[in-house]
PDB file of C-alpha atoms in Angstrom:
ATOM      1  CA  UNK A  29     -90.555 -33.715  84.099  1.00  0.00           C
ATOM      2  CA  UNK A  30     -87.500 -36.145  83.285  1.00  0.00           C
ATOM      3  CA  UNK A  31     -85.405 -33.727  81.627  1.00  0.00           C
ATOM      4  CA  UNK A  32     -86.043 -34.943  78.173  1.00  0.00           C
ATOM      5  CA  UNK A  33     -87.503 -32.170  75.822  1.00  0.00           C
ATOM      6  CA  UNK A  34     -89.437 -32.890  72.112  1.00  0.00           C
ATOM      7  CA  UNK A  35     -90.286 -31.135  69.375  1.00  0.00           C
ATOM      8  CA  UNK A  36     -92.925 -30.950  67.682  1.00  0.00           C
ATOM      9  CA  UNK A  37     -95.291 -32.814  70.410  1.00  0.00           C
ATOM     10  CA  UNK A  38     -97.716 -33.480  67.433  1.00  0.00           C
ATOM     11  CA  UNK A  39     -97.269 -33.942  63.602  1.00  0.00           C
ATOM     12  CA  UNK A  40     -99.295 -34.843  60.892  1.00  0.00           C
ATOM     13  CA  UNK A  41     -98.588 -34.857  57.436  1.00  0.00           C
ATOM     14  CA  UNK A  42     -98.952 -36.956  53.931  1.00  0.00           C
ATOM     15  CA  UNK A  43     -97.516 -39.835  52.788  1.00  0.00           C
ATOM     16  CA  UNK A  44     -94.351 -39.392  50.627  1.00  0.00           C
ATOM     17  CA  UNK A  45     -93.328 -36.207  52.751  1.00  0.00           C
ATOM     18  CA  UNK A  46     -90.459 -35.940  54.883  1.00  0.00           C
ATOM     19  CA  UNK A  47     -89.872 -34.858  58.818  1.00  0.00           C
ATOM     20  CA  UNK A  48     -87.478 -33.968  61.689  1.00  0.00           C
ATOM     21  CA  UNK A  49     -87.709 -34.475  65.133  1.00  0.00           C
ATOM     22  CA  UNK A  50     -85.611 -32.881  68.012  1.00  0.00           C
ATOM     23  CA  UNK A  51     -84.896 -34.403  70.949  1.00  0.00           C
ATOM     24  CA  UNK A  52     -82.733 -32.514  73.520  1.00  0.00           C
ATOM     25  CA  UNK A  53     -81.162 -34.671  76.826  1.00  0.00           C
ATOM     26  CA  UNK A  54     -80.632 -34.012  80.079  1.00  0.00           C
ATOM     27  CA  UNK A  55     -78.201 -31.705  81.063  1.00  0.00           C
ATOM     28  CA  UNK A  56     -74.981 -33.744  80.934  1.00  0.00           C
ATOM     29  CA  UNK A  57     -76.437 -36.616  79.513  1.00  0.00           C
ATOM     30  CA  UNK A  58     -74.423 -37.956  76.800  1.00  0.00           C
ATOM     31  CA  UNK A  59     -76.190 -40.547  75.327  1.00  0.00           C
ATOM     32  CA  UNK A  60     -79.572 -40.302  73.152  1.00  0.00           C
ATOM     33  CA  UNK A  61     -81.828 -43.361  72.182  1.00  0.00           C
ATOM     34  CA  UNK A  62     -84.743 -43.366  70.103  1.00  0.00           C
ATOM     35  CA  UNK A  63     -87.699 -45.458  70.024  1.00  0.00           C
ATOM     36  CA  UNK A  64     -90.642 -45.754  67.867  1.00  0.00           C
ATOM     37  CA  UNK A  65     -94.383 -47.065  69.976  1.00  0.00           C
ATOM     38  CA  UNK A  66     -96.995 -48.275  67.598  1.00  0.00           C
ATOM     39  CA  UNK A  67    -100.204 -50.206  68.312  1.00  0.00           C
ATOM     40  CA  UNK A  68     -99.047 -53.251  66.459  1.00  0.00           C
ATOM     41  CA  UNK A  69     -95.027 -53.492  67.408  1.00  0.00           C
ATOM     42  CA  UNK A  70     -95.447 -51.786  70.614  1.00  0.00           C
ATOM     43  CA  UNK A  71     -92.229 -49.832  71.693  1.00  0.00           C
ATOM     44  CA  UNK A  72     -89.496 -50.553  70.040  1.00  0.00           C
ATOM     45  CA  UNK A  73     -85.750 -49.003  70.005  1.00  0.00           C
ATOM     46  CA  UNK A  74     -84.342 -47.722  66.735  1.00  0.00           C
ATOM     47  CA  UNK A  75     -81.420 -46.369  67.390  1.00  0.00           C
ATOM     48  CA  UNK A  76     -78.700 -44.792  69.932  1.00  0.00           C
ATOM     49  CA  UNK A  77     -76.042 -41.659  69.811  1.00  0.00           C
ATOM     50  CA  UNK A  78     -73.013 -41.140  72.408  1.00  0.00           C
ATOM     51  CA  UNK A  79     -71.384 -37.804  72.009  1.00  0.00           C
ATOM     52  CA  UNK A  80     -72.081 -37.266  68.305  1.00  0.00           C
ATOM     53  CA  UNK A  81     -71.269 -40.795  67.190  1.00  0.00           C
ATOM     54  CA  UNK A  82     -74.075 -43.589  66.604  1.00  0.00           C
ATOM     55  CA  UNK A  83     -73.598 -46.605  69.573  1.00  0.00           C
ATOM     56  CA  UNK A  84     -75.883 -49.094  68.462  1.00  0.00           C
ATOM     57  CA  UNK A  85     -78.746 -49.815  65.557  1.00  0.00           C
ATOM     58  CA  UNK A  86     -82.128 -51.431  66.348  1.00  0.00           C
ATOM     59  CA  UNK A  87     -84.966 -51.691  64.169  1.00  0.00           C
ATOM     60  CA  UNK A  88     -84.340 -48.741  61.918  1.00  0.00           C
ATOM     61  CA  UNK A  89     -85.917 -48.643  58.620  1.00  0.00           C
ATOM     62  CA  UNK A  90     -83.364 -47.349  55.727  1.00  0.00           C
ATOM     63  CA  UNK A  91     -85.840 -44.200  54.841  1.00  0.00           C
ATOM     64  CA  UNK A  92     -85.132 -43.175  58.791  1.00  0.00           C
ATOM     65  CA  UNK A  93     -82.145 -41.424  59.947  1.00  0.00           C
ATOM     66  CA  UNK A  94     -80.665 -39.747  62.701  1.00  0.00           C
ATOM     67  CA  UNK A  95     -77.413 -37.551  63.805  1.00  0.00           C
ATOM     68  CA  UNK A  96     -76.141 -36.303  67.301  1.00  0.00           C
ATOM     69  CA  UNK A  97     -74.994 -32.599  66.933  1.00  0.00           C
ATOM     70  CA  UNK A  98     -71.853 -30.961  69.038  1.00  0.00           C
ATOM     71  CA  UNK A  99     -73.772 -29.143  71.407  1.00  0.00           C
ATOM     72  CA  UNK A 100     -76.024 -33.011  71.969  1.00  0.00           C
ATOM     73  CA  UNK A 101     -79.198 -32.484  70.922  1.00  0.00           C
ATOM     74  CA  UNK A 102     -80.485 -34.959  68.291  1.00  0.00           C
ATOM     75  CA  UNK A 103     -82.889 -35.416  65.630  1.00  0.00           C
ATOM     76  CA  UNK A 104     -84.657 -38.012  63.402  1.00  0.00           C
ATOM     77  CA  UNK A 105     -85.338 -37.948  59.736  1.00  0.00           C
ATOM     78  CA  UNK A 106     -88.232 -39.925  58.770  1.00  0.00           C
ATOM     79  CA  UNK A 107     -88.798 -39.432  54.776  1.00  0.00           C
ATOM     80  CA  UNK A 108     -90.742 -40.978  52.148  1.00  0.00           C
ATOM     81  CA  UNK A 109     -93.178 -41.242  55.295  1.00  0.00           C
ATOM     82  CA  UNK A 110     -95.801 -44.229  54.643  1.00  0.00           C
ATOM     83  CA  UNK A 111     -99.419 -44.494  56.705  1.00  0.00           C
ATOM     84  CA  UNK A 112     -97.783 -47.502  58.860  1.00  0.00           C
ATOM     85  CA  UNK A 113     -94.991 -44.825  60.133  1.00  0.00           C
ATOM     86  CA  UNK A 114     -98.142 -42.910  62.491  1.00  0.00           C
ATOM     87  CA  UNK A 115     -96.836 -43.205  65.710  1.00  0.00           C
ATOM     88  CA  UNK A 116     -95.576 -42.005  68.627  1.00  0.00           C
ATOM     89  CA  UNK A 117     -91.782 -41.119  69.019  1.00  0.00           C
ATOM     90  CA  UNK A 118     -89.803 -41.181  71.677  1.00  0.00           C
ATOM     91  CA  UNK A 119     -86.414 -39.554  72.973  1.00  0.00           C
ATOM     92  CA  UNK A 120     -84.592 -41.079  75.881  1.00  0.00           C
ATOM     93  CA  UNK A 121     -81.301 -39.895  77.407  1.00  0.00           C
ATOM     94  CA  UNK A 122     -78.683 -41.528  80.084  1.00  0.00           C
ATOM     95  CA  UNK A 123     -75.195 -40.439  81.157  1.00  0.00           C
ATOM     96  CA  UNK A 124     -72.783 -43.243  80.251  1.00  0.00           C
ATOM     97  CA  UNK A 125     -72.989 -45.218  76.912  1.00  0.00           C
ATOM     98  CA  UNK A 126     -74.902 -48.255  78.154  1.00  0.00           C
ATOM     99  CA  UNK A 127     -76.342 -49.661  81.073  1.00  0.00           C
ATOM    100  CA  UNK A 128     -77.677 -46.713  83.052  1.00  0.00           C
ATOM    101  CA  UNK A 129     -81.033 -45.565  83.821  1.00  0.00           C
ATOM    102  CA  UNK A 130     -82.944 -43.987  80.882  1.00  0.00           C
ATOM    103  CA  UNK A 131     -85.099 -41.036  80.808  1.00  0.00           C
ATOM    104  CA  UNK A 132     -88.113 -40.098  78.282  1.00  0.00           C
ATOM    105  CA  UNK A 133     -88.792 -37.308  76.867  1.00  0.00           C
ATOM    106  CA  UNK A 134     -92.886 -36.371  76.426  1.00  0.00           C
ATOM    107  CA  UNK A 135     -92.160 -38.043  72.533  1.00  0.00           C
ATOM    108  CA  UNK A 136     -93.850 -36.671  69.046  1.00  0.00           C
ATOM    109  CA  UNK A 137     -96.730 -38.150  67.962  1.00  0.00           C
ATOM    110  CA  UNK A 138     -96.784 -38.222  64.205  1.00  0.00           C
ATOM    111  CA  UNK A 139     -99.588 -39.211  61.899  1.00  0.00           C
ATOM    112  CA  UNK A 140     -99.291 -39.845  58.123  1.00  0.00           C
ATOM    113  CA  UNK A 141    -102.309 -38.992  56.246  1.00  0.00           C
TER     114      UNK A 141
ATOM    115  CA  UNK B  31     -82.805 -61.561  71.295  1.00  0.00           C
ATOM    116  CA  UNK B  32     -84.419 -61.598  74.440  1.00  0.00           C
ATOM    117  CA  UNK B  33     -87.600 -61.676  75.301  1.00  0.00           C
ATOM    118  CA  UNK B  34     -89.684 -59.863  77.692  1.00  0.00           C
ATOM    119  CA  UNK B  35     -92.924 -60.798  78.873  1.00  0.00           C
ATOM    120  CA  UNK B  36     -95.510 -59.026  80.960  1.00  0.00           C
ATOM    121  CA  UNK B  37     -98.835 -60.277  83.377  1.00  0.00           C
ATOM    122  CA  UNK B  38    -101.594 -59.687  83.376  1.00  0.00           C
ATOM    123  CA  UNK B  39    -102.197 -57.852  80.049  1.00  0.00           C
ATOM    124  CA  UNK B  40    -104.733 -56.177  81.408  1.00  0.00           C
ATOM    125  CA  UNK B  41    -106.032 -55.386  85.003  1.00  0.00           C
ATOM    126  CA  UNK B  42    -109.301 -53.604  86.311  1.00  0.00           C
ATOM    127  CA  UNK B  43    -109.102 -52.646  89.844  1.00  0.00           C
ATOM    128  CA  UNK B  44    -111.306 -50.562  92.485  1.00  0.00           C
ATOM    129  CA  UNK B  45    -109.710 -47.793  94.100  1.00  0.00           C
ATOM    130  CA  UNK B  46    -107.896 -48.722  97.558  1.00  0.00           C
ATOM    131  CA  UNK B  47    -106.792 -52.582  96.372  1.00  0.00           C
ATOM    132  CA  UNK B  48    -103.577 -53.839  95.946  1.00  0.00           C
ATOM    133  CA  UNK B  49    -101.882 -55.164  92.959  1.00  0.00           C
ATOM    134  CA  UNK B  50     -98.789 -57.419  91.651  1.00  0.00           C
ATOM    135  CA  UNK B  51     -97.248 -56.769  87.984  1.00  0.00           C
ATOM    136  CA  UNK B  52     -94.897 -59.469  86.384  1.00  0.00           C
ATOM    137  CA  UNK B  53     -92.121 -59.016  84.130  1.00  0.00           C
ATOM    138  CA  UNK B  54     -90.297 -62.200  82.787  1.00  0.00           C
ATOM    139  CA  UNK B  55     -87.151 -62.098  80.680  1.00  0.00           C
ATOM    140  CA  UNK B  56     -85.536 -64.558  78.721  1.00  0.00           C
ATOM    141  CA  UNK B  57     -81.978 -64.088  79.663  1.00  0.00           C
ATOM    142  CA  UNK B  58     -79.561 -62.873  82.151  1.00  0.00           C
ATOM    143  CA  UNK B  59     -80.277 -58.679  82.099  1.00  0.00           C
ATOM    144  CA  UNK B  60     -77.809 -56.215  83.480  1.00  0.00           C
ATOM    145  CA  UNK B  61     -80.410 -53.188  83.840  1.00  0.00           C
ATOM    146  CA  UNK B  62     -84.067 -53.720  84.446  1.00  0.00           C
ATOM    147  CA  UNK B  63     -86.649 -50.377  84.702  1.00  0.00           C
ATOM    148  CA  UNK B  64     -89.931 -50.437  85.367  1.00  0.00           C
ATOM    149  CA  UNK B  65     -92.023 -47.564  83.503  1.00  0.00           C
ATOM    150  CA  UNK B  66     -95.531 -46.136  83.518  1.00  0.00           C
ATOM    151  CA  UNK B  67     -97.468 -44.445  80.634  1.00  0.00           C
ATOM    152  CA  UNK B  68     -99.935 -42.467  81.811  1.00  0.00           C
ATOM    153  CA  UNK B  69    -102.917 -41.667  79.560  1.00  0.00           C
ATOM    154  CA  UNK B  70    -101.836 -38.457  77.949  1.00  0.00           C
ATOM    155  CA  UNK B  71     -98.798 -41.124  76.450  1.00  0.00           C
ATOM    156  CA  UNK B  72     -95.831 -39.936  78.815  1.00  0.00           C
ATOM    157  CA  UNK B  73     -93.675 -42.508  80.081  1.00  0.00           C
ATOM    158  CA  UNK B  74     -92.398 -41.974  83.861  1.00  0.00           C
ATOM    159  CA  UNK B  75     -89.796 -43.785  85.012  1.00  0.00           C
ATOM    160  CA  UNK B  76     -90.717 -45.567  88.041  1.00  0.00           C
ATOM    161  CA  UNK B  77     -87.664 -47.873  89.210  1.00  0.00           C
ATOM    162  CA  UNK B  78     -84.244 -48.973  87.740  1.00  0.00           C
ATOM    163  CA  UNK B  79     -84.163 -52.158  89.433  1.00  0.00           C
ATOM    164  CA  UNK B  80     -81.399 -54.206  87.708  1.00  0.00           C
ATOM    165  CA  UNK B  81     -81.878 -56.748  91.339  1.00  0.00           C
ATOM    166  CA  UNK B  82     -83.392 -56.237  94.866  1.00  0.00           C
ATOM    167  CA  UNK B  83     -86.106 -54.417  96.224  1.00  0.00           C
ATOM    168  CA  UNK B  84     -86.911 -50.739  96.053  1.00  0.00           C
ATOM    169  CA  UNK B  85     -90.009 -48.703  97.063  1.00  0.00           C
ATOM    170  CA  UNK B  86     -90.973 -45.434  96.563  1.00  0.00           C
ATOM    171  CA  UNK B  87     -94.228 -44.458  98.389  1.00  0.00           C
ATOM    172  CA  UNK B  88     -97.218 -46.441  97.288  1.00  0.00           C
ATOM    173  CA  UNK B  89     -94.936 -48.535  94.834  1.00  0.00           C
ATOM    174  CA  UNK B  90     -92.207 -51.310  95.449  1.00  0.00           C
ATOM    175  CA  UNK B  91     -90.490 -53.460  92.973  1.00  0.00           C
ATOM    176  CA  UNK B  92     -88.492 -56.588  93.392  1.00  0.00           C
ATOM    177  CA  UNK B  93     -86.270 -58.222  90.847  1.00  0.00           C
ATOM    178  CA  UNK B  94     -85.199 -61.804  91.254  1.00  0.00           C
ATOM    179  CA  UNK B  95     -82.121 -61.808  88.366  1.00  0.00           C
ATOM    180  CA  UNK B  96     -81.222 -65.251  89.180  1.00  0.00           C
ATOM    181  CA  UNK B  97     -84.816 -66.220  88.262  1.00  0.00           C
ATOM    182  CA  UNK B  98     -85.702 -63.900  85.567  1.00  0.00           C
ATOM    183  CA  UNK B  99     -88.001 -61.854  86.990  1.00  0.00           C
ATOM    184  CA  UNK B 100     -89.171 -58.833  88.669  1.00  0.00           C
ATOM    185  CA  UNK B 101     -92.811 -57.937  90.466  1.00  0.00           C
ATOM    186  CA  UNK B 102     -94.195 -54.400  90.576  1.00  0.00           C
ATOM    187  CA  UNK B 103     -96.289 -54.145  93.779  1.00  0.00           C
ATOM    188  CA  UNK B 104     -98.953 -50.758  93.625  1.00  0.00           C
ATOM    189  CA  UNK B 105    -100.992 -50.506  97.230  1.00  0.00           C
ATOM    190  CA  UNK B 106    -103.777 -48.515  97.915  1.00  0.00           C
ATOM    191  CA  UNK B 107    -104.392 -48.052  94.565  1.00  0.00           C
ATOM    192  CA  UNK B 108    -106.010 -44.702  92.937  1.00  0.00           C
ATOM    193  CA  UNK B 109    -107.437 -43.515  89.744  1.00  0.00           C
ATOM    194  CA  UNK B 110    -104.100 -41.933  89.251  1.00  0.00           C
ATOM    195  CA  UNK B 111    -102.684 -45.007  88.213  1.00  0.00           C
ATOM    196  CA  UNK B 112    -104.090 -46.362  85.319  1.00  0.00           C
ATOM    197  CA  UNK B 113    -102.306 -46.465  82.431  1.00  0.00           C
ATOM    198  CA  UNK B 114     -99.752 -48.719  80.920  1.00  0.00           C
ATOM    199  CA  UNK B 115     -96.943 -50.402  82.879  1.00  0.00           C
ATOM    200  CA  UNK B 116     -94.112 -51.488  81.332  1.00  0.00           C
ATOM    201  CA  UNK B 117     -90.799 -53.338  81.908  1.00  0.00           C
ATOM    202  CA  UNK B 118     -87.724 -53.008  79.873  1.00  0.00           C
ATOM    203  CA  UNK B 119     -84.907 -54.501  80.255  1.00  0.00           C
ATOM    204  CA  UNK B 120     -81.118 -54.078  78.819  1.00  0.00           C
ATOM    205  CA  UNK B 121     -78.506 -56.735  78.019  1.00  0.00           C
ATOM    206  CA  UNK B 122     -74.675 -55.671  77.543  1.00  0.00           C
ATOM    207  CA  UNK B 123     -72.936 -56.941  74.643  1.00  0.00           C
ATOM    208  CA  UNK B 124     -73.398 -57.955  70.953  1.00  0.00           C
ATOM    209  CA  UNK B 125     -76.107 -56.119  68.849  1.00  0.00           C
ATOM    210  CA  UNK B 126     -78.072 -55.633  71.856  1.00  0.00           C
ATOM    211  CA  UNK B 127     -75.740 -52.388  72.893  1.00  0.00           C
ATOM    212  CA  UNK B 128     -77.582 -49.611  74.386  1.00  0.00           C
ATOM    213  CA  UNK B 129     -80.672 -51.391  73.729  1.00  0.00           C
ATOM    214  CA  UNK B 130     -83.641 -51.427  75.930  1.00  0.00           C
ATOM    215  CA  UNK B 131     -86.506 -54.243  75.312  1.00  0.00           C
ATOM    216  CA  UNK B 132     -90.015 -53.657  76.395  1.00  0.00           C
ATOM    217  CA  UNK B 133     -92.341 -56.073  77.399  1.00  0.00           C
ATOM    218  CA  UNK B 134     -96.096 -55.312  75.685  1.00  0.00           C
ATOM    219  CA  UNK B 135     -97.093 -53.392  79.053  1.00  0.00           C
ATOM    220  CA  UNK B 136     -99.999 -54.049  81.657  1.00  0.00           C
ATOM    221  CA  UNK B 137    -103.008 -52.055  81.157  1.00  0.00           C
ATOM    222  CA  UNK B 138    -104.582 -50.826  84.641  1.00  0.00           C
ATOM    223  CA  UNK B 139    -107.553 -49.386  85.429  1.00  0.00           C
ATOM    224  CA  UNK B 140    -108.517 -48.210  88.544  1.00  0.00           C
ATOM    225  CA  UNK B 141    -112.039 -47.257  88.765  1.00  0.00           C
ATOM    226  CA  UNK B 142    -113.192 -44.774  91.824  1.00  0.00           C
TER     227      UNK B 142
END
């Protein structure tokens, strides 16, 4: 168990609808990453929070988004949800803003109908 | 950006061998972890191996920065270990900030 905790662990849903993920770190962790694994792009990081402020943007669509709340926790907004958005979502945490050792949470697998 | 790249893609072994996982990068890295996804899709970290060597039981790693690698070593193998090994590695600086890169994994199977 790294730590990392997810919710939901599975969602599926239609195409055009919208969904939130949670992602809570590690205690004391202070940075939270996301990262999107599909079959055909593999894993692949979208984007990373440091105490409530984004740190750095990776391959983010525009219909995603994200925020890190006061007490740390996190979650990702994935709307006008299309068939190639199915797959499986990750949370990873780490202490300092860059550099350190990452930890995964058990991710959300999410399938668009 | 940099580029990560993993042998073999796949890997079919029989319980008890030994094995040897590349990851090559493109670049200098300043953080390098190794990772396994076990079959029910969790990712475990397994080493944060940025240069040097460092084992941990059955598993050792060894990451050659000035060369732009690093090996995974798994003895003794067992059917515990399949699954999906992958590299990442993280680059300070520029748009690359925070930013871990995966390789496209090794696929084991160990068969009993």
């Amino acid at each position: 168990d790294s730590g990392v905790t997810q919710t939901p662990k599975h969602l599926i849903t239609a195409t055009g609808q919208r969904v939130t993920l949670r992602c809570s770190p590690r205690s004391g962790d202070l940075s939270v990453y996301w990262y999107q694994q599909s079959l055909d792009q593999g894993l692949q990081f979208l984007i990373q929070y440091y105490n409530g402020e984004e740190r750095a943007k990776g391959n983010i669509l525009e219909r995603f988004s994200a925020q890190q709340f006061p007490d740390l926790h996190s979650e990702l907004n994935l709307s006008s949800l299309e068939l190639g958005d199915s797959a499986l979502y990750f949370c990873a945490s780490s202490v300092p803003q860059t550099g350190d050792t990452q930890y995964f949470g058990p991710g959300t697998r999410l399938t668009v109908l | 950006g940099i580029q990560v790249e993993q042998s073999p893609p796949d890997l079919i072994l029989q319980e008890g061998a030994n094995s040897t996982l590349r990851c090559n990068f493109s670049d200098s890295v300043n953080n390098l972890q190794w990772f396994h996804q076990n079959p029910w899709g969790q990712l475990i970290n397994l080493f944060y191996i940025p240069s040097g060597t460092k084992q941990n039981g059955r598993l050792s790693a060894t990451t050659v920065a000035t060369e732009r690698y690093s090996l995974l070593y798994i003895s003794s193998s067992q059917t515990t270990d399949s699954g999906v090994y992958f590299c990442a590695v993280w680059r300070a600086g520029g748009t690359s900030y925070g930013k871990l890169t995966f390789g496209q994994g090794t696929i084991l199977t160990v068969h009993p």
